[in-house]
Coordinates of C-alpha atoms in Angstrom, one line a residue:
Chain N
M1 CA 7.8 37.2 -10.7
K2 CA 6.2 34.0 -12.0
I3 CA 4.1 32.5 -9.2
L4 CA 3.1 29.4 -11.1
E5 CA 4.7 27.8 -14.1
A6 CA 3.5 24.6 -15.8
K7 CA 6.0 23.4 -18.4
N8 CA 5.4 20.8 -21.1
I9 CA 2.6 19.1 -19.2
V10 CA 1.7 15.7 -20.6
A11 CA -1.2 14.3 -18.6
G12 CA -4.4 12.3 -18.8
Y13 CA -6.7 9.7 -17.3
S14 CA -5.1 6.2 -16.9
K15 CA -4.2 5.4 -20.5
T16 CA -5.9 8.3 -22.3
E17 CA -3.4 11.1 -22.8
I18 CA -5.3 14.4 -23.0
L19 CA -2.6 17.0 -22.7
H20 CA 0.4 16.7 -25.1
G21 CA 2.8 19.1 -23.7
V22 CA 1.0 22.3 -22.6
S23 CA 2.9 25.2 -21.0
I24 CA 1.4 28.1 -19.1
Y25 CA 2.5 30.5 -16.5
L26 CA 1.1 33.1 -14.2
E27 CA 2.7 36.3 -12.8
E28 CA 1.9 37.4 -9.3
K29 CA -1.4 39.3 -9.1
E30 CA -2.1 38.5 -12.7
V31 CA -5.5 37.3 -14.2
I32 CA -5.4 34.8 -17.1
T33 CA -8.1 33.1 -19.1
I34 CA -7.7 29.8 -20.9
I35 CA -10.1 29.4 -23.7
G36 CA -10.6 26.7 -26.3
P37 CA -13.2 24.4 -27.8
N38 CA -14.8 21.5 -26.0
G39 CA -12.4 18.7 -25.3
A40 CA -9.3 20.9 -25.7
G41 CA -8.2 19.8 -22.2
K42 CA -8.8 23.0 -20.3
S43 CA -10.3 21.4 -17.3
T44 CA -7.7 18.6 -17.4
L45 CA -5.0 21.2 -17.4
M46 CA -6.4 22.8 -14.3
K47 CA -6.9 19.4 -12.6
A48 CA -3.3 18.5 -13.5
V49 CA -2.0 21.7 -12.0
M50 CA -4.1 21.1 -8.8
G51 CA -3.0 17.5 -8.6
Y52 CA -6.1 15.5 -9.4
V53 CA -4.8 14.2 -12.7
S54 CA -1.6 12.3 -13.0
I55 CA 1.1 14.1 -14.8
Y56 CA 3.2 11.8 -17.0
S57 CA 5.9 14.3 -17.8
G58 CA 6.5 18.0 -17.5
T59 CA 6.8 20.1 -14.3
V60 CA 4.6 22.4 -12.2
T61 CA 6.7 24.9 -10.3
W62 CA 5.2 27.0 -7.5
K63 CA 7.3 30.0 -6.5
G64 CA 10.4 28.1 -7.4
E65 CA 9.4 24.8 -5.7
D66 CA 8.7 21.7 -7.8
V67 CA 5.1 20.7 -6.8
T68 CA 4.4 18.5 -9.8
H69 CA 3.4 15.4 -7.8
L70 CA 1.9 16.9 -4.7
K71 CA -1.7 15.9 -3.7
P72 CA -4.5 18.5 -3.9
Y73 CA -4.7 18.9 -0.1
E74 CA -1.0 19.6 0.1
K75 CA -1.3 22.2 -2.6
V76 CA -4.0 23.9 -0.6
T77 CA -1.5 24.5 2.2
R78 CA 1.0 26.0 -0.3
G79 CA -1.6 28.6 -1.4
F80 CA -3.6 27.0 -4.2
G81 CA -7.3 27.7 -4.3
Y82 CA -9.6 25.7 -6.7
V83 CA -13.3 26.0 -7.6
P84 CA -14.3 23.1 -9.8
Q85 CA -16.9 23.4 -12.5
L86 CA -19.2 20.6 -11.2
G87 CA -19.7 20.0 -7.6
N88 CA -18.4 23.3 -6.4
V89 CA -20.1 23.0 -3.0
F90 CA -20.8 20.4 -0.4
P91 CA -24.6 20.1 -1.0
S92 CA -25.7 18.5 2.3
L93 CA -23.6 20.9 4.4
T94 CA -25.0 24.3 5.3
V95 CA -23.5 27.4 3.8
L96 CA -21.7 28.1 7.1
E97 CA -20.4 24.6 7.3
N98 CA -19.2 24.9 3.7
L99 CA -17.1 27.9 4.7
E100 CA -15.8 26.2 7.8
M101 CA -14.6 23.3 5.6
G102 CA -12.9 25.8 3.3
G103 CA -10.9 26.9 6.4
Y104 CA -10.3 23.3 7.5
T105 CA -6.5 23.8 7.5
R106 CA -6.7 27.1 9.4
P107 CA -6.9 27.8 13.2
K108 CA -10.4 28.5 14.6
P109 CA -10.2 32.3 15.3
E110 CA -8.8 32.9 11.8
V111 CA -11.7 30.9 10.3
R112 CA -14.2 33.0 12.2
D113 CA -12.6 36.2 11.0
K114 CA -12.5 34.9 7.4
I115 CA -16.2 33.9 7.5
D116 CA -17.0 37.5 8.5
K117 CA -14.9 38.7 5.5
A118 CA -16.7 36.3 3.2
F119 CA -20.0 37.6 4.3
Q120 CA -18.9 41.1 3.5
L121 CA -17.8 40.1 0.1
F122 CA -20.9 37.9 -0.6
P123 CA -23.8 39.4 1.4
I124 CA -26.2 36.8 -0.1
L125 CA -24.3 34.0 1.7
K126 CA -24.9 35.6 5.1
E127 CA -28.7 35.5 4.4
K128 CA -28.5 31.9 3.5
M129 CA -25.9 30.9 6.1
G130 CA -28.1 28.2 7.8
K131 CA -29.4 26.7 4.5
K132 CA -28.0 23.6 2.9
A133 CA -25.8 24.5 0.0
G134 CA -27.8 22.1 -2.2
T135 CA -30.8 24.4 -2.0
L136 CA -28.9 27.4 -3.5
S137 CA -29.3 28.7 -7.1
G138 CA -26.5 28.1 -9.6
G139 CA -25.2 31.6 -9.2
Q140 CA -25.3 31.4 -5.4
R141 CA -23.4 28.1 -5.5
Q142 CA -20.7 29.7 -7.6
M143 CA -20.4 32.5 -5.0
L144 CA -20.2 29.9 -2.2
G145 CA -17.7 27.9 -4.1
M146 CA -15.5 31.0 -4.5
A147 CA -16.0 32.0 -0.9
R148 CA -15.1 28.5 0.3
A149 CA -11.9 28.6 -1.8
L150 CA -11.0 32.1 -0.4
M151 CA -11.1 30.8 3.2
T152 CA -7.5 29.8 3.1
D153 CA -6.4 33.1 1.7
P154 CA -4.9 31.5 -1.4
E155 CA -2.4 33.3 -3.5
L156 CA -3.7 31.6 -6.6
I157 CA -7.4 31.1 -7.4
M158 CA -8.3 28.7 -10.1
L159 CA -11.9 28.9 -11.5
D160 CA -13.2 26.2 -13.8
E161 CA -15.9 27.7 -16.0
P162 CA -17.4 29.9 -13.3
S163 CA -20.3 30.9 -15.7
A164 CA -21.2 27.3 -16.7
G165 CA -25.0 26.8 -16.6
L166 CA -25.7 30.3 -15.3
S167 CA -28.2 32.8 -16.7
P168 CA -26.5 35.8 -18.5
K169 CA -27.3 38.0 -15.5
A170 CA -26.0 35.6 -12.9
S171 CA -22.8 35.1 -15.0
E172 CA -22.3 38.8 -15.3
E173 CA -22.6 39.0 -11.5
V174 CA -20.0 36.3 -11.1
F175 CA -17.5 38.1 -13.3
M176 CA -18.1 41.3 -11.5
T177 CA -17.4 39.5 -8.3
I178 CA -14.2 38.0 -9.6
A179 CA -13.0 41.4 -10.8
D180 CA -13.9 42.7 -7.3
I181 CA -12.0 39.9 -5.6
H182 CA -9.0 40.7 -7.7
K183 CA -9.1 44.4 -7.0
R184 CA -9.6 44.0 -3.2
L185 CA -7.4 41.0 -2.5
E186 CA -4.8 41.3 -5.3
R187 CA -4.5 37.6 -6.0
S188 CA -3.5 35.7 -9.1
I189 CA -6.5 34.2 -10.8
M190 CA -6.7 31.6 -13.5
I191 CA -10.0 31.2 -15.3
I192 CA -11.2 28.6 -17.8
E193 CA -14.1 29.7 -20.0
Q194 CA -15.9 28.6 -23.1
D195 CA -17.9 31.8 -23.5
A196 CA -14.8 33.9 -23.0
Y197 CA -15.7 37.6 -23.7
Q198 CA -16.5 38.5 -20.1
S199 CA -13.6 36.5 -18.8
L200 CA -11.1 38.0 -21.1
N201 CA -12.4 41.4 -20.3
I202 CA -11.2 41.1 -16.7
S203 CA -8.0 39.3 -17.6
D204 CA -4.4 40.4 -18.3
R205 CA -3.5 37.6 -20.6
G206 CA -5.2 34.7 -22.4
Y207 CA -4.3 31.3 -23.8
V208 CA -6.0 29.4 -26.5
L209 CA -5.8 25.6 -26.0
V210 CA -6.7 23.2 -28.8
M211 CA -6.5 19.4 -28.9
G212 CA -4.4 19.3 -25.8
Q213 CA -1.8 21.8 -27.1
N214 CA -1.0 25.5 -26.9
E215 CA -2.5 27.1 -29.9
F216 CA -2.1 30.8 -29.1
E217 CA -1.3 33.2 -26.3
D218 CA -1.3 37.0 -26.0
K219 CA -2.6 39.9 -24.0
A220 CA -6.3 39.6 -23.3
E221 CA -7.2 42.8 -25.2
K222 CA -5.3 41.6 -28.3
I223 CA -7.1 38.2 -28.2
L224 CA -10.4 40.0 -28.0
T225 CA -9.5 42.1 -31.1
N226 CA -7.8 39.3 -33.1
Q227 CA -10.1 38.5 -36.0
K228 CA -9.0 34.9 -36.5
I229 CA -9.4 34.0 -32.9
K230 CA -12.7 35.8 -32.7
E231 CA -14.0 33.8 -35.7
A232 CA -12.7 30.5 -34.5
Y233 CA -13.2 30.5 -30.7
L234 CA -15.3 33.4 -29.6
G235 CA -18.2 32.8 -31.9
G236 CA -17.6 35.6 -34.4
Chain F
M1 CA -46.1 -11.9 26.6
S2 CA -47.4 -8.4 26.9
V3 CA -47.1 -5.8 24.1
L4 CA -44.8 -3.8 26.3
Q5 CA -42.4 -6.7 26.6
V6 CA -42.4 -7.1 22.8
I7 CA -41.7 -3.4 22.4
L8 CA -38.8 -3.7 24.9
N9 CA -37.4 -6.7 23.1
S10 CA -37.6 -4.8 19.8
I11 CA -35.7 -1.8 21.2
I12 CA -33.0 -4.1 22.6
R13 CA -32.6 -5.8 19.3
A14 CA -32.6 -2.5 17.5
S15 CA -29.8 -1.1 19.8
E16 CA -27.6 -4.1 19.0
L17 CA -28.3 -3.9 15.2
A18 CA -27.8 -0.1 15.1
L19 CA -24.3 -0.4 16.7
L20 CA -23.4 -2.7 13.8
S21 CA -25.3 -1.2 10.9
L22 CA -24.1 2.3 11.6
G23 CA -20.4 1.3 11.0
L24 CA -21.3 -0.7 7.9
T25 CA -23.1 2.3 6.4
I26 CA -20.3 4.9 7.1
V27 CA -17.6 2.6 5.7
Y28 CA -19.8 2.2 2.6
D29 CA -20.3 6.0 2.4
I30 CA -16.6 7.0 2.5
L31 CA -14.9 3.9 1.0
K32 CA -17.7 3.0 -1.5
F33 CA -17.8 -0.7 -0.9
A34 CA -20.0 -3.1 1.0
N35 CA -17.8 -4.5 3.7
F36 CA -18.7 -8.2 4.2
A37 CA -16.1 -8.5 7.0
H38 CA -17.9 -5.9 9.1
T39 CA -19.7 -8.3 11.4
E40 CA -16.5 -10.4 11.7
Y41 CA -14.7 -7.4 13.2
A42 CA -17.5 -7.4 15.8
V43 CA -16.7 -11.0 16.6
V44 CA -13.0 -10.2 16.8
G45 CA -13.9 -7.4 19.3
A46 CA -16.0 -9.7 21.3
Y47 CA -13.1 -12.2 21.6
F48 CA -10.7 -9.4 22.5
A49 CA -13.0 -8.5 25.3
F50 CA -13.1 -12.2 26.3
I51 CA -9.2 -12.2 26.6
L52 CA -9.4 -9.1 28.8
N53 CA -12.4 -10.2 30.9
V54 CA -11.8 -13.9 31.3
T55 CA -8.2 -14.6 30.6
L56 CA -6.8 -11.4 32.3
G57 CA -9.7 -11.0 34.8
L58 CA -10.6 -7.3 34.1
P59 CA -14.1 -6.2 34.8
I60 CA -16.4 -6.5 31.8
F61 CA -17.0 -2.7 31.6
F62 CA -13.3 -1.9 31.0
S63 CA -12.7 -5.0 28.9
A64 CA -15.5 -3.9 26.6
I65 CA -14.1 -0.3 26.2
L66 CA -10.5 -1.5 25.7
A67 CA -11.5 -4.2 23.3
A68 CA -13.5 -1.7 21.2
I69 CA -10.5 0.6 21.0
A70 CA -8.2 -2.3 20.2
T71 CA -10.5 -3.6 17.5
G72 CA -10.7 -0.1 16.0
I73 CA -6.9 -0.1 15.7
F74 CA -6.9 -3.6 14.4
A75 CA -9.3 -2.5 11.6
I76 CA -6.9 0.3 10.7
L77 CA -4.1 -2.1 10.4
I78 CA -6.1 -4.5 8.2
D79 CA -6.9 -1.4 6.1
R80 CA -3.2 -0.6 5.7
V81 CA -2.3 -4.1 4.7
V82 CA -5.3 -5.0 2.5
F83 CA -7.8 -2.3 1.6
K84 CA -5.4 0.7 1.2
K85 CA -3.9 -0.9 -1.9
M86 CA -7.4 -0.9 -3.5
R87 CA -8.5 2.7 -3.0
N88 CA -9.0 3.3 -6.7
A89 CA -10.4 -0.2 -7.5
N90 CA -14.0 -1.0 -8.4
G91 CA -16.3 -1.4 -5.4
I92 CA -17.2 -4.9 -6.4
I93 CA -13.5 -6.0 -6.3
V94 CA -13.1 -4.5 -2.9
M95 CA -16.3 -6.2 -1.7
V96 CA -15.1 -9.6 -2.8
T97 CA -11.8 -8.9 -1.0
S98 CA -13.7 -8.1 2.1
L99 CA -15.4 -11.5 1.8
G100 CA -12.0 -13.0 1.9
V101 CA -11.0 -11.0 4.9
A102 CA -14.3 -12.1 6.6
I103 CA -13.4 -15.8 6.0
A104 CA -9.9 -15.3 7.3
L105 CA -11.0 -13.5 10.4
R106 CA -13.8 -16.1 11.2
N107 CA -11.4 -19.0 10.9
T108 CA -8.6 -17.4 12.8
V109 CA -11.0 -16.8 15.7
R110 CA -12.1 -20.4 15.5
A111 CA -8.5 -21.6 15.3
I112 CA -7.5 -19.7 18.4
W113 CA -10.6 -20.1 20.6
G114 CA -12.3 -23.2 19.2
A115 CA -15.8 -23.7 18.0
S116 CA -17.5 -24.2 21.3
P117 CA -19.5 -21.4 23.0
K118 CA -17.7 -19.2 25.5
S119 CA -19.2 -16.7 28.0
Y120 CA -17.9 -13.6 29.7
N121 CA -17.3 -13.5 33.4
V122 CA -20.3 -11.4 34.3
P123 CA -21.9 -11.4 37.8
L124 CA -25.4 -12.8 37.6
Q125 CA -27.9 -10.1 38.2
A126 CA -31.6 -10.5 39.0
P127 CA -33.9 -9.2 36.3
I128 CA -36.4 -6.5 37.1
V129 CA -39.8 -8.1 36.9
T130 CA -43.0 -6.1 36.8
K131 CA -46.6 -7.1 35.9
Y132 CA -46.0 -6.1 32.3
F133 CA -42.4 -6.8 31.5
R134 CA -39.2 -8.3 32.6
I135 CA -35.8 -6.8 31.8
T136 CA -32.3 -7.7 32.9
P137 CA -29.7 -5.0 34.0
L138 CA -27.7 -6.1 31.0
Q139 CA -30.6 -5.4 28.6
I140 CA -30.8 -1.9 30.1
W141 CA -27.1 -1.5 29.4
I142 CA -27.6 -2.6 25.8
I143 CA -30.3 0.1 25.3
A144 CA -28.2 2.7 27.0
V145 CA -25.0 1.9 25.1
G146 CA -27.0 1.9 21.8
A147 CA -28.7 5.2 22.5
A148 CA -25.5 6.8 23.8
A149 CA -23.5 5.7 20.7
M150 CA -26.2 7.1 18.4
V151 CA -26.2 10.5 20.2
A152 CA -22.4 10.5 20.3
F153 CA -22.3 9.9 16.6
Y154 CA -24.8 12.7 15.9
I155 CA -22.7 15.1 18.0
L156 CA -19.6 14.0 16.1
L157 CA -21.1 14.5 12.7
H158 CA -22.6 17.9 13.3
Y159 CA -20.5 19.6 16.0
T160 CA -16.9 18.5 15.5
R161 CA -14.3 19.4 12.9
L162 CA -13.7 15.7 12.1
G163 CA -17.4 14.9 11.8
K164 CA -18.0 17.8 9.4
A165 CA -15.0 16.8 7.4
M166 CA -16.4 13.3 7.2
R167 CA -19.7 14.7 5.9
A168 CA -17.8 16.9 3.4
A169 CA -15.7 13.9 2.2
S170 CA -18.9 11.9 1.8
D171 CA -20.6 14.7 -0.2
N172 CA -17.8 15.6 -2.5
P173 CA -14.4 13.9 -2.0
D174 CA -12.6 16.0 -4.6
L175 CA -13.8 19.2 -3.2
A176 CA -12.9 18.0 0.3
Q177 CA -9.3 17.6 -1.0
A178 CA -9.5 21.1 -2.5
S179 CA -10.4 22.3 1.0
G180 CA -7.2 20.8 2.4
I181 CA -8.9 17.7 3.9
A182 CA -6.5 14.8 3.7
T183 CA -8.8 12.0 2.6
E184 CA -6.6 9.2 4.2
K185 CA -7.0 10.8 7.6
I186 CA -10.8 10.7 7.2
V187 CA -10.6 7.0 6.1
T188 CA -8.6 6.1 9.2
A189 CA -11.1 7.8 11.5
V190 CA -14.0 6.2 9.7
W191 CA -12.5 2.7 10.2
F192 CA -11.8 3.3 13.8
I193 CA -15.3 4.7 14.6
A194 CA -17.1 2.1 12.5
I195 CA -15.3 -0.9 13.9
S196 CA -15.3 0.3 17.6
F197 CA -19.0 0.7 17.5
A198 CA -19.4 -2.7 15.8
S199 CA -17.2 -4.3 18.5
L200 CA -19.4 -2.8 21.2
G201 CA -22.4 -4.4 19.4
G202 CA -20.6 -7.8 19.2
I203 CA -19.7 -7.7 22.9
L204 CA -23.2 -6.8 24.0
I205 CA -24.6 -9.7 21.9
G206 CA -22.0 -12.0 23.3
M207 CA -23.0 -10.9 26.8
E208 CA -26.6 -11.5 26.2
T209 CA -26.1 -14.9 24.7
Y210 CA -22.6 -16.4 24.3
L211 CA -19.5 -16.1 22.1
L212 CA -19.3 -18.2 19.0
P213 CA -16.9 -17.8 16.0
Y214 CA -19.9 -18.0 13.7
M215 CA -21.9 -15.2 15.4
G216 CA -20.8 -12.7 12.9
F217 CA -22.1 -14.7 10.0
A218 CA -25.3 -15.3 11.8
I219 CA -26.0 -11.5 12.2
I220 CA -24.7 -10.3 8.8
I221 CA -28.1 -10.4 7.0
P222 CA -30.1 -8.4 9.6
V223 CA -27.2 -5.8 9.8
F224 CA -27.0 -5.4 6.0
C225 CA -30.8 -5.3 5.9
A226 CA -31.0 -2.5 8.4
A227 CA -28.3 -0.5 6.6
I228 CA -29.8 -1.0 3.1
M229 CA -33.4 -0.4 4.4
G230 CA -32.4 3.0 5.7
G231 CA -30.4 3.8 2.5
L232 CA -26.8 2.6 2.3
G233 CA -24.4 5.4 3.2
N234 CA -26.9 7.3 5.4
P235 CA -26.1 6.9 9.1
Y236 CA -29.5 8.1 10.2
G237 CA -31.0 5.6 7.8
A238 CA -29.0 2.8 9.4
M239 CA -30.4 3.8 12.8
L240 CA -34.0 3.9 11.5
G241 CA -33.5 0.6 9.6
A242 CA -32.3 -1.0 12.8
L243 CA -35.3 0.2 14.7
V244 CA -37.7 -1.0 12.0
L245 CA -36.0 -4.3 11.8
G246 CA -36.0 -4.8 15.5
F247 CA -39.7 -4.2 15.7
A248 CA -40.4 -6.3 12.6
E249 CA -38.5 -9.3 13.9
N250 CA -40.2 -9.2 17.3
F251 CA -43.7 -8.2 16.3
G252 CA -43.5 -10.7 13.3
L253 CA -43.4 -13.5 15.8
Y254 CA -45.9 -11.9 18.3
I255 CA -48.7 -11.2 15.9
N256 CA -51.4 -13.8 15.5
F257 CA -51.9 -13.8 11.7
G258 CA -55.1 -15.9 12.1
K259 CA -56.8 -13.0 13.8
L260 CA -55.3 -10.6 11.2
F261 CA -56.7 -12.7 8.3
N262 CA -60.2 -12.7 10.0
L263 CA -59.9 -8.9 10.4
G264 CA -60.3 -9.2 14.1
G265 CA -63.4 -11.3 14.0
L266 CA -65.2 -9.7 11.1
L267 CA -64.4 -12.6 8.8
H268 CA -64.1 -16.3 9.4
I269 CA -61.4 -17.4 7.1
T270 CA -59.5 -19.5 9.6
H271 CA -60.2 -20.8 13.1
R272 CA -56.7 -21.5 14.0
A273 CA -54.1 -19.1 15.5
L274 CA -51.4 -18.5 13.0
F275 CA -48.0 -17.5 14.2
I276 CA -44.7 -17.3 12.4
P277 CA -42.6 -20.2 13.9
T278 CA -39.6 -18.9 15.9
G279 CA -37.2 -20.7 13.6
Y280 CA -38.2 -18.4 10.8
K281 CA -37.1 -15.3 12.7
P282 CA -34.0 -14.8 10.5
A283 CA -36.3 -15.0 7.4
I284 CA -38.1 -11.8 8.5
S285 CA -35.1 -9.7 7.7
F286 CA -34.6 -11.5 4.4
V287 CA -38.2 -10.8 3.3
I288 CA -38.0 -7.2 4.4
L289 CA -34.7 -6.8 2.5
I290 CA -36.3 -8.2 -0.7
V291 CA -39.4 -6.0 -0.4
V292 CA -37.2 -2.9 0.2
L293 CA -35.0 -3.6 -2.7
L294 CA -38.0 -4.1 -4.9
L295 CA -39.9 -1.0 -3.9
R296 CA -37.2 1.4 -2.8
P297 CA -33.8 0.2 -4.0
R298 CA -32.2 3.3 -2.4
G299 CA -33.8 2.7 1.0
I300 CA -36.3 4.6 3.0
L301 CA -34.2 7.7 3.5
G302 CA -32.2 7.0 0.4
K303 CA -29.0 9.1 -0.1
K304 CA -29.6 11.9 -2.5
E305 CA -27.3 12.1 -5.5
E306 CA -26.8 15.8 -5.7
R307 CA -24.3 17.5 -7.9

């Protein structure tokens, strides 16, 4: 069953149109990766789906419900989870407070329970629990960002370039964690990546976005072996 | 006047300023504009308390609390009518709008209550006089209310769900939304808290002196100075700024600069005692403001821009 479907999305910032009719969908428990060159509109697409960017035309459907024009915080209560590329934590709040904020919409006992679970999934966060998030390393911040998003038990997790700015080792760790989350929690995951090998490796399907339009879509392993795509978007 | 008296006067002044500058700074933090109407809300609150206390005859204690709550709600209404439409507008435009709101409030107050001074109906209480200082029960109240408000605000920010959400929204508004925090609810809470505190400040100043429609305009520079000095947007900075300014204003007038120039008798540059004339007291905050802006434009504690 399709959990999320974005159809013919035309969107942008005030008068600059960035997406010119993009369509994607996600099956339940599926992992997809969206790749494409800089400026292709990948982040904008994710922000449009989440409700940060105004959608001029097209629809976003969530489990059969039209959610095109809902605000981000309303989508959170529907089951959307989002980890932005920049500013993925609250820097002046402690690690623990970051997690509490992730569970803002949930009752207190549930939040406590979820925090325990987050510490199991991300042991490093337990060690740093009283530290301000601004003092964490890039990789740790990414972990905290994901842990915060998981606090609401979202059915869909959207990750905007989770490996951006990370060392190869940290980025490998992040993708192992994502694969682990998928295996343990069985959620739908949407990932945007520029350096897409690792991401496609853990995905079921992939999309290639160019100049605000769908360029190509296929099963992830087929994209990884497609010579043309490889040359054009995966750096040979 | 003893040094102890000057210290006391400084703390009293700082308490009043802190109540006002705290609200100014948190509104700036969440709504990203300098609210020039901030001190006018304090005047509105002071006159609300006047209605309750003098016109309706309620005790000043209850009048002050009810007026602070009423003014907080009043600020939310003004927000709905005026500022809400400008959420995505440039901060400069909203600032100019707040200037308009300030003029409207000031003149409405004057139109209703007139330009002559008014006083609350407060029983006269004998000051406590010792060898070193003299303090009125009201001044003790001012310090107590100021201190209690600061502690309450600290507890709010660090130990309540709302306070943590306020800090989250200040840190990263987009991520706050992605956590399910409805920004508009936070904005409403911020207005209420900021303007209730400001009203308490206005009422206390009105009790110590008297009520005038122009009292908001008279205090706007020191309030902005305290907030900017501590780093606009940083609540603890605003408290610190108020404290520094309170001391600067009072010690500025107390210090004999003649002695200072002579390095306490080592030099003989001047034989006269040199004091800053009392009339120049408001200039002290101006000068400090200019020096701070020149040396540390982001204030003493400056809010960090982290990403």
